[in-house]
PDB file of C-alpha atoms in Angstrom:
ATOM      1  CA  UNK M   3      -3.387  14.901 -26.096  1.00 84.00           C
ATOM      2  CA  UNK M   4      -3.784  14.869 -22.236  1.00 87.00           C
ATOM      3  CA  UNK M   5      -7.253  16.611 -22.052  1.00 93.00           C
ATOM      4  CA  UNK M   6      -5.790  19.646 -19.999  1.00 96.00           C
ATOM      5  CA  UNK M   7      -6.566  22.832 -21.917  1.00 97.00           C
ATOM      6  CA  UNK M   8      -4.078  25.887 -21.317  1.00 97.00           C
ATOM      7  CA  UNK M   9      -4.179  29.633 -23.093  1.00 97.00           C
ATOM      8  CA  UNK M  10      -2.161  31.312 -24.144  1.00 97.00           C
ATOM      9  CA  UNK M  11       0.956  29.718 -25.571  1.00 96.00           C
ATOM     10  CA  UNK M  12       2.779  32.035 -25.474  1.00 96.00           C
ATOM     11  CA  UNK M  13       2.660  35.186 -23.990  1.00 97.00           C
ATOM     12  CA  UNK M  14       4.997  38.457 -24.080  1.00 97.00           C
ATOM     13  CA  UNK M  15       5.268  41.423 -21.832  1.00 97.00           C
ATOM     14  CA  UNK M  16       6.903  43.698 -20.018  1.00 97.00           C
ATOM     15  CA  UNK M  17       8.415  44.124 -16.460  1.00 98.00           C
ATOM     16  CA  UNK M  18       5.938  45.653 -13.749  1.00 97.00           C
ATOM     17  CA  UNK M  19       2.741  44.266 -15.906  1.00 98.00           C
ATOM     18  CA  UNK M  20       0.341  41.461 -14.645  1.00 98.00           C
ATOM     19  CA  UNK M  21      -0.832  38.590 -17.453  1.00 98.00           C
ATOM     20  CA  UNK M  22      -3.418  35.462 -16.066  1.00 98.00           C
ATOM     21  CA  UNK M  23      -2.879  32.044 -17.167  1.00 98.00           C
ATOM     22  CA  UNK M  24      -5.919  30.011 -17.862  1.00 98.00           C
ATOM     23  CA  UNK M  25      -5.824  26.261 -17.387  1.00 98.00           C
ATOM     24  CA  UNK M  26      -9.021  23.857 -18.183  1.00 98.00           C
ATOM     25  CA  UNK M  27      -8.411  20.467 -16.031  1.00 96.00           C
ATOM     26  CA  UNK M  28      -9.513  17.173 -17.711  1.00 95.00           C
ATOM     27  CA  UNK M  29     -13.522  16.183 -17.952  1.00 94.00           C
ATOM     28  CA  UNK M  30     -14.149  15.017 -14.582  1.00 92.00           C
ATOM     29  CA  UNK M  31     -10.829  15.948 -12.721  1.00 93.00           C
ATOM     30  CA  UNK M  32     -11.632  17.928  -9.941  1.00 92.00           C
ATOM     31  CA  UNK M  33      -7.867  18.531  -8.977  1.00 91.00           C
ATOM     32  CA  UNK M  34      -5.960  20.906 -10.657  1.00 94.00           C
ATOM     33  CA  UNK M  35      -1.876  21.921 -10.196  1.00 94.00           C
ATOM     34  CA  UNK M  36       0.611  24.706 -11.342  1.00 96.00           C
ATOM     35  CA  UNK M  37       3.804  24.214 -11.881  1.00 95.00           C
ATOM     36  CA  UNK M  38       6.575  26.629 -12.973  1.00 95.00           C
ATOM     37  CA  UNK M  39       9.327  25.169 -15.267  1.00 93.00           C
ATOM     38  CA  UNK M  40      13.129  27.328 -15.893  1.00 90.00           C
ATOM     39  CA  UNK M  41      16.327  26.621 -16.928  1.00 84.00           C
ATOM     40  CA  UNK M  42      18.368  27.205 -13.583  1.00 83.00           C
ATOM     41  CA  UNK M  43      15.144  26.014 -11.168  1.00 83.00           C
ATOM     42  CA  UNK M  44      13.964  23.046 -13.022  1.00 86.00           C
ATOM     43  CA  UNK M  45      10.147  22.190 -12.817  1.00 89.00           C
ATOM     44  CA  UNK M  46       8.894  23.696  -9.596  1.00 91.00           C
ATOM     45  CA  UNK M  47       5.369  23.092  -7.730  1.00 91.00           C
ATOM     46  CA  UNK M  48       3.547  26.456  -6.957  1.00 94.00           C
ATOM     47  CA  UNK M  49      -0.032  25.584  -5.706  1.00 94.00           C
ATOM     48  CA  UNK M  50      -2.527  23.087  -6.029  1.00 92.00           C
ATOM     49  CA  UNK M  51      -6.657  23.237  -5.418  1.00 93.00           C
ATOM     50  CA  UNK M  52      -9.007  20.457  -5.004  1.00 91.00           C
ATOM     51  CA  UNK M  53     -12.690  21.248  -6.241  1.00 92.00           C
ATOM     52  CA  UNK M  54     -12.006  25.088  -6.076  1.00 95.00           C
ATOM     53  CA  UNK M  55      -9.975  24.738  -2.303  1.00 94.00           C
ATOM     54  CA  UNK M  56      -6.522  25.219  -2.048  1.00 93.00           C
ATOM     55  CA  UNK M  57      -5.086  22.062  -1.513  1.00 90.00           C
ATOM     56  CA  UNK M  58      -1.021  22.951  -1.188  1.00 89.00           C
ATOM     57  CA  UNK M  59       1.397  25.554  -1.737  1.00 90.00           C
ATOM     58  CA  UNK M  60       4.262  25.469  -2.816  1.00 89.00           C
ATOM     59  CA  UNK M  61       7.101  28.067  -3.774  1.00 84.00           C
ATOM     60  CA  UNK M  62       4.668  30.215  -4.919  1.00 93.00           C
ATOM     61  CA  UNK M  63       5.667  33.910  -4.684  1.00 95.00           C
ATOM     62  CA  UNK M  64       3.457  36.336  -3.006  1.00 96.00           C
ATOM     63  CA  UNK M  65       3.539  38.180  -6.302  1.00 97.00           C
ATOM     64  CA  UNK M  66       1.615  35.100  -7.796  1.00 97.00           C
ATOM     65  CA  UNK M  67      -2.080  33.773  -6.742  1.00 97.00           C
ATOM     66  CA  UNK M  68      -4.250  31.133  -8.439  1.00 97.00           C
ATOM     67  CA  UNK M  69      -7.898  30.150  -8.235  1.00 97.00           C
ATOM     68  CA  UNK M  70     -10.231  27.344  -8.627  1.00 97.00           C
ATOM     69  CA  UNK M  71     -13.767  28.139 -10.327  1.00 97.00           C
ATOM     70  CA  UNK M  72     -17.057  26.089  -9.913  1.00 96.00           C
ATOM     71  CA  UNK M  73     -16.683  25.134 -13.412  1.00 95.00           C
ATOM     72  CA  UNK M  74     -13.177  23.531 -12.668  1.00 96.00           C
ATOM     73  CA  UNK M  75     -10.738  25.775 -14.675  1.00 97.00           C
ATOM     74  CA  UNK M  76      -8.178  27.703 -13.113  1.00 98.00           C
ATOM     75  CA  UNK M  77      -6.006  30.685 -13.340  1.00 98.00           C
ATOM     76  CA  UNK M  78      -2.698  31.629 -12.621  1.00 98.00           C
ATOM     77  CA  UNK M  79      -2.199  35.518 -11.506  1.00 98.00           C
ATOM     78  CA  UNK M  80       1.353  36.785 -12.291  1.00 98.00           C
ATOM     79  CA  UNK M  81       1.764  40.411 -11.223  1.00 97.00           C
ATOM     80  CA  UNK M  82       4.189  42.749 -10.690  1.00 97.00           C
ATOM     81  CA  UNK M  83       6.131  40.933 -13.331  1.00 97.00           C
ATOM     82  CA  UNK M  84       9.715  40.502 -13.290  1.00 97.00           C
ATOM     83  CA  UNK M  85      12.671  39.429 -16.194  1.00 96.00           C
ATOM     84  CA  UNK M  86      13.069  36.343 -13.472  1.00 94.00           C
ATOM     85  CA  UNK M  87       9.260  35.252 -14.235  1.00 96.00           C
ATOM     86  CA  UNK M  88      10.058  34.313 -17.891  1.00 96.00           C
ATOM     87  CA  UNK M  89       9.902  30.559 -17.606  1.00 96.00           C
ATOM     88  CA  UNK M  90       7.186  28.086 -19.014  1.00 96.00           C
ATOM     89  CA  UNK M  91       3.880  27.397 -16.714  1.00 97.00           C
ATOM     90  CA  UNK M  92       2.384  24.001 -16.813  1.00 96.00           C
ATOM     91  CA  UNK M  93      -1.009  23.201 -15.588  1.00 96.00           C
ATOM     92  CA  UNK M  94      -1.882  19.694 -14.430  1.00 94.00           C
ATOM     93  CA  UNK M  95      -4.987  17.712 -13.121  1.00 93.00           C
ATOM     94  CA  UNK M  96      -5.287  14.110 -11.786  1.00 89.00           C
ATOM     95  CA  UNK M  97      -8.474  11.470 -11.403  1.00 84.00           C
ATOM     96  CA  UNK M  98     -10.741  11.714  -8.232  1.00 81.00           C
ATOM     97  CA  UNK M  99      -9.517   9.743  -5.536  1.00 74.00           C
ATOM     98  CA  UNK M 100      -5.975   9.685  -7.245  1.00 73.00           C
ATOM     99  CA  UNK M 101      -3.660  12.146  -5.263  1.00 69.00           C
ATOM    100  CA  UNK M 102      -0.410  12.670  -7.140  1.00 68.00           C
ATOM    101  CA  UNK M 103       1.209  10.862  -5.090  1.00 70.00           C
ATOM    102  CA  UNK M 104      -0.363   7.704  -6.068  1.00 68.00           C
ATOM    103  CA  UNK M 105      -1.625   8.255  -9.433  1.00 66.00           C
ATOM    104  CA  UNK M 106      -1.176   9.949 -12.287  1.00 82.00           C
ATOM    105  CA  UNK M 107      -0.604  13.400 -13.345  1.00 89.00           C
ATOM    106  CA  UNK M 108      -2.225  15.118 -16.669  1.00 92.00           C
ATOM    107  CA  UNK M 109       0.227  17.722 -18.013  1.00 94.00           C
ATOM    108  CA  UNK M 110      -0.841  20.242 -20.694  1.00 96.00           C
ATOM    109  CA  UNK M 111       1.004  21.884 -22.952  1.00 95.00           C
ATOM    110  CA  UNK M 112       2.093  24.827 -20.896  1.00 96.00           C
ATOM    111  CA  UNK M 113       2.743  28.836 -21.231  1.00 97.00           C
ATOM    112  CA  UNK M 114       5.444  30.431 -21.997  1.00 96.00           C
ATOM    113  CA  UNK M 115       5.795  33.146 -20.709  1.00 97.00           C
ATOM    114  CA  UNK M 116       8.354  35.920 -21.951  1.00 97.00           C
ATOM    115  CA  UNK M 117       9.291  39.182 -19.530  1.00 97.00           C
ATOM    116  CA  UNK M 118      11.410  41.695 -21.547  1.00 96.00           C
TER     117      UNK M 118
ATOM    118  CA  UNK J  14      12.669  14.548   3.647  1.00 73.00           C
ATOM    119  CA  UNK J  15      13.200  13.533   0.277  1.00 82.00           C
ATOM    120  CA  UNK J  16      15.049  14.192  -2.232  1.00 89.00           C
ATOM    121  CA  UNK J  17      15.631  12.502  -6.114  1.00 92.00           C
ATOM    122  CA  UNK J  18      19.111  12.612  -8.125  1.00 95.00           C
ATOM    123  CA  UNK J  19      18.966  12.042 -12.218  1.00 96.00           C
ATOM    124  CA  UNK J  20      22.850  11.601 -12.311  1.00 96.00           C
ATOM    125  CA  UNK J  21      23.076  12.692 -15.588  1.00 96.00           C
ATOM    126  CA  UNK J  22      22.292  15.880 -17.286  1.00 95.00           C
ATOM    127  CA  UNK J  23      22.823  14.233 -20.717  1.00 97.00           C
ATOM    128  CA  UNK J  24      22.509  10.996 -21.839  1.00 98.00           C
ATOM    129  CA  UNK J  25      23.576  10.559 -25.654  1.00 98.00           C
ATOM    130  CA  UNK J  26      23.028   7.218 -27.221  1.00 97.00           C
ATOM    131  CA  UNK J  27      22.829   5.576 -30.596  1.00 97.00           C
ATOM    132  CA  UNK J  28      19.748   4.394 -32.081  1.00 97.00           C
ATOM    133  CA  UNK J  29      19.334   0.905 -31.924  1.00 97.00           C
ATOM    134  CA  UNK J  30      21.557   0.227 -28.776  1.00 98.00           C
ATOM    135  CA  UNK J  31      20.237   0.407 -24.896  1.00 98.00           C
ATOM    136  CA  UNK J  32      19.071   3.197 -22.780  1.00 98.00           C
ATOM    137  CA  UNK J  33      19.833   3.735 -19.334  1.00 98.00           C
ATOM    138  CA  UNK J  34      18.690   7.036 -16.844  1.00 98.00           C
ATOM    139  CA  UNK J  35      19.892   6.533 -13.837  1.00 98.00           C
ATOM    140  CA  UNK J  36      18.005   8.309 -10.978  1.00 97.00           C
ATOM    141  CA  UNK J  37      18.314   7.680  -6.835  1.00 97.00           C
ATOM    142  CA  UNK J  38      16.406   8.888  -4.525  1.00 94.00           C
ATOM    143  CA  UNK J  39      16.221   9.669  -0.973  1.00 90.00           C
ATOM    144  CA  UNK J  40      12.573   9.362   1.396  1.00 83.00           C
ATOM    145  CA  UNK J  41      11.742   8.799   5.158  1.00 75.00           C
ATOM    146  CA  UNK J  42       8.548   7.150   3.774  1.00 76.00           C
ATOM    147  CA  UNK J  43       8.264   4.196   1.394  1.00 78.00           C
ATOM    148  CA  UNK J  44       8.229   5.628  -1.429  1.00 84.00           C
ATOM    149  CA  UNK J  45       6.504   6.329  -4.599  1.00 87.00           C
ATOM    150  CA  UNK J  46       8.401   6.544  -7.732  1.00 91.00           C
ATOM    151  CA  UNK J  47       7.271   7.966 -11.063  1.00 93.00           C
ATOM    152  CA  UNK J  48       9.284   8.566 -14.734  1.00 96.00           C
ATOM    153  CA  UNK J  49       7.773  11.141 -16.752  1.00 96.00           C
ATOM    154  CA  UNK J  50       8.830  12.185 -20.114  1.00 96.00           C
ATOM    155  CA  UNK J  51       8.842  15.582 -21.744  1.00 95.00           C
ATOM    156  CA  UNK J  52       8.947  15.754 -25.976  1.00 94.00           C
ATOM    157  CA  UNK J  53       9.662  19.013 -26.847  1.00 90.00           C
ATOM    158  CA  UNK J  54       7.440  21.950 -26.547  1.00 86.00           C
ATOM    159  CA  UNK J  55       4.868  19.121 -24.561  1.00 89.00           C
ATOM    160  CA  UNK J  56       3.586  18.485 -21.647  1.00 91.00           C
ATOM    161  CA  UNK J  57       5.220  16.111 -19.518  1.00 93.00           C
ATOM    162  CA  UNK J  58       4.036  12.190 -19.427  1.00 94.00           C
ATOM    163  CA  UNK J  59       4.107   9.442 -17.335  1.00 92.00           C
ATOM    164  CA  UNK J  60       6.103   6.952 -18.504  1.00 95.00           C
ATOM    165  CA  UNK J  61       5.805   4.663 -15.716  1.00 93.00           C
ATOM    166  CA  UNK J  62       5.164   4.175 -11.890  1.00 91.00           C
ATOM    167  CA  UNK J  63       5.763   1.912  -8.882  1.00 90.00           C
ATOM    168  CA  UNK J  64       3.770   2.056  -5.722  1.00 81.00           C
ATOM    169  CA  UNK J  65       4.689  -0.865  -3.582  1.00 75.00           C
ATOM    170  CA  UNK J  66       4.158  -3.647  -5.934  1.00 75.00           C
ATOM    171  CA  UNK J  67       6.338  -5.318  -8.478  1.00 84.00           C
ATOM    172  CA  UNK J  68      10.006  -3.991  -7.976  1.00 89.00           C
ATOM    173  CA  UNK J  69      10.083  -4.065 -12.101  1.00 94.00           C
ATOM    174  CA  UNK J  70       7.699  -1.760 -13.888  1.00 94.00           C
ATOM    175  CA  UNK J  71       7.243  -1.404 -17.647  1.00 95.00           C
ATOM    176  CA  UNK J  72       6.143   1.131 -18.977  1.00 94.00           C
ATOM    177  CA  UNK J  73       5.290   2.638 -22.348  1.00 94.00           C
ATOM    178  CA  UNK J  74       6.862   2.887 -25.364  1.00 94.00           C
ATOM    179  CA  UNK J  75       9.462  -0.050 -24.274  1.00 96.00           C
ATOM    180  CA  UNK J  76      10.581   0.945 -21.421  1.00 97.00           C
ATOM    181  CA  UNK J  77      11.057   0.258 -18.126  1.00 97.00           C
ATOM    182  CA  UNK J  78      12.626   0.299 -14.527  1.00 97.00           C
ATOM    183  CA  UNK J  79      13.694  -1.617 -11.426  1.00 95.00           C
ATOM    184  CA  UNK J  80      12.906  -0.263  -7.836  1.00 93.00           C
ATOM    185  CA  UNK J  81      16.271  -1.611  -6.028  1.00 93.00           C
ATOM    186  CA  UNK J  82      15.630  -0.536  -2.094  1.00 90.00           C
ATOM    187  CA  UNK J  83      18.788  -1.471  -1.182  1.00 92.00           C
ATOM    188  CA  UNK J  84      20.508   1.161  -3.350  1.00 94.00           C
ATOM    189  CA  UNK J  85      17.652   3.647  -3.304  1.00 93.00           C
ATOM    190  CA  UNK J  86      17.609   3.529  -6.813  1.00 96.00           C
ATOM    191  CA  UNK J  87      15.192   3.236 -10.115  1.00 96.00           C
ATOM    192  CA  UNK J  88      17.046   3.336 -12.971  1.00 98.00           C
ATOM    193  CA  UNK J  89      15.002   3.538 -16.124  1.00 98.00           C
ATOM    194  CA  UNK J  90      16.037   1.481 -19.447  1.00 98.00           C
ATOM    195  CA  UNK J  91      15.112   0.811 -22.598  1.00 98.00           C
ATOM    196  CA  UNK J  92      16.648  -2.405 -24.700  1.00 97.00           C
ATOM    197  CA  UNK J  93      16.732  -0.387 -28.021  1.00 97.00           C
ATOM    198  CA  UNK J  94      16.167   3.187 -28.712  1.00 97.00           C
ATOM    199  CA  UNK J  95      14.566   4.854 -31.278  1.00 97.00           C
ATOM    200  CA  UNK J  96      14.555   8.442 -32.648  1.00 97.00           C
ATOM    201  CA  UNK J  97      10.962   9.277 -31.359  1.00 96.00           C
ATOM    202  CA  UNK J  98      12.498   8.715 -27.540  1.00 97.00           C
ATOM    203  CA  UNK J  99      14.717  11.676 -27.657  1.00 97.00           C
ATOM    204  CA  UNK J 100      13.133  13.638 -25.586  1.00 97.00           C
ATOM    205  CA  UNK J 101      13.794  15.330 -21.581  1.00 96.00           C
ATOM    206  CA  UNK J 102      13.275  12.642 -18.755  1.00 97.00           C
ATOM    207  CA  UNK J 103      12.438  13.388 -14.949  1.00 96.00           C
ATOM    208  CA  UNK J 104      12.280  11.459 -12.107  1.00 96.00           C
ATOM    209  CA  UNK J 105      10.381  11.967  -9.163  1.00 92.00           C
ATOM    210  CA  UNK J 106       9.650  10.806  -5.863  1.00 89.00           C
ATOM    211  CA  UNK J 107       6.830  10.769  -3.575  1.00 84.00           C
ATOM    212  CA  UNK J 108       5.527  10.081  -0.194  1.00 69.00           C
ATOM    213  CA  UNK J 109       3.932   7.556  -1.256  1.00 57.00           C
ATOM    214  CA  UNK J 110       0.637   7.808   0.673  1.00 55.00           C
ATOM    215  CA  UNK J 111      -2.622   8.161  -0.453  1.00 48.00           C
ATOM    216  CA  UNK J 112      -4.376  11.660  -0.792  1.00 52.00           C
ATOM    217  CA  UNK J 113      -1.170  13.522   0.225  1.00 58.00           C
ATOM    218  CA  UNK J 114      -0.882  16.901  -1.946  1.00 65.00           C
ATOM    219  CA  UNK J 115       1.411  18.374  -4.677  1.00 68.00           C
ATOM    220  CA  UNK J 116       3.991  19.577  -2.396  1.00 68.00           C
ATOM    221  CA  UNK J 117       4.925  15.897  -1.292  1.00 74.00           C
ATOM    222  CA  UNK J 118       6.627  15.144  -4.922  1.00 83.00           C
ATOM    223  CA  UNK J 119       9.693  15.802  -5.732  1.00 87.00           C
ATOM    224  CA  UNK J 120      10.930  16.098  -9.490  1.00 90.00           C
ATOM    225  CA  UNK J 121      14.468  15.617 -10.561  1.00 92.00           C
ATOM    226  CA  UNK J 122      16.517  18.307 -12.584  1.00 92.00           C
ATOM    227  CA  UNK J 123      15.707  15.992 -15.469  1.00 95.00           C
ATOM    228  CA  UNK J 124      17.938  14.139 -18.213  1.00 97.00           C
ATOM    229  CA  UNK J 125      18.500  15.143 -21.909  1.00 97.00           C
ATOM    230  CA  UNK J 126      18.506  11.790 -23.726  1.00 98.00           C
ATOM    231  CA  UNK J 127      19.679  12.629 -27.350  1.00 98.00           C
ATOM    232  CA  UNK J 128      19.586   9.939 -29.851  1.00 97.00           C
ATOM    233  CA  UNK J 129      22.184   9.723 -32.608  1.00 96.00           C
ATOM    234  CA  UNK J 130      21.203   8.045 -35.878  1.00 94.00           C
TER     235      UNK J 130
END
């Protein structure tokens, strides 16, 4: 168990609908990171925030937004949905003073989310 | 620019015998080089990382792998596997510096490894 929290699961809807992802970063992790995983794209990076500031973006779709709350946890925005969003969304976090780049990255379980 | 190759898709392997993921990589930084593991329907994992120090890292579960500058490389290996590793593997490279965000690592298209009992 990494100690990153996501709901839901799973998740299935239907084109043109919106659905939020909700990610809870490890105790004390004040970093938090979305990623976007798919057969034919592999595992993408969409945005990251550091203590409720975005941080980087990546190929995050205008379609898509994410925040940072003072508590820590995070969501994922998907609107506007389209069959092309069904992939599985993972949520990461890493230690203070350990950027990703150096340190390590806390995965949870991810997502999945299903566009019919 | 950088950019990481896992040169295999697939990697099928009897249990008991060696592993071996090959993965190069491209930077115009030194770089930071991580293997993470993905069991399925799990997060991924880090497996293991090297940041400038020893070329050979070990990691966990048995394995390990050899930064090799000279043929941008860092193969990951295992001397014997076990059922429990099948699993996806990706490699990824980084920047390497300190503080730098999300967007400066790069994952691989990972490898399958499937173990055959």
């Amino acid at each position: 168990d990494s100690g990153v929290t996501q709901t839901p699961k799973h998740l299935i809807t239907a084109t043109g609908q919106r659905v939020t992802l909700r990610c809870s970063p490890r105790s004390g992790d004040l970093s938090v990171y979305w990623y976007q995983q798919s057969l034919d794209q592999g595992l993408q990076f969409l945005i990251q925030y550091y203590n409720g500031e975005e941080r980087a973006k990546g190929n995050i779709l205008e379609r898509f937004s994410a925040q940072q709350f003072p508590d820590l946890h995070s969501e994922l925005n998907l609107s506007s949905l389209e069959l092309g969003d069904s992939a599985l969304y993972f949520c990461a976090s890493s230690a203070p003073g350990l950027g990703p780049n150096t340190g390590e990255l806390f995965f949870g379980e991810g997502s999945r989310l299903t566009v019919l | 620019a950088q950019s990481v190759t896992q040169l295999d898709s697939h990697v099928s392997v009897s249990e008991g015998t060696p592993v071996l993921l090959r993965c190069n990589y491209s930077s115009s930084y030194s770089p930071s080089l991580f293997w993470y593991v993905q069991h399925p329907n799990k997060g991924l994992q880090l497996l293991l990382k090297y940041t400038s120090a020893a070329t050979l890292v070990k990691g966990i579960n048995g394995f390990e792998a050899e930064f090799k500058k000279s043929e941008t490389s860092f193969h990951l290996t295992k001397p014997s596997a076990h059922m429990s590793d099948a699993a996806e593997y990706f490699c990824v490279v980084s920047a390497g510096y300190s503080g730098g965000g999300a967007d400066g690592l790069t994952f691989g298209k990972g490898t399958h490894l499937i173990i055959q009992p």
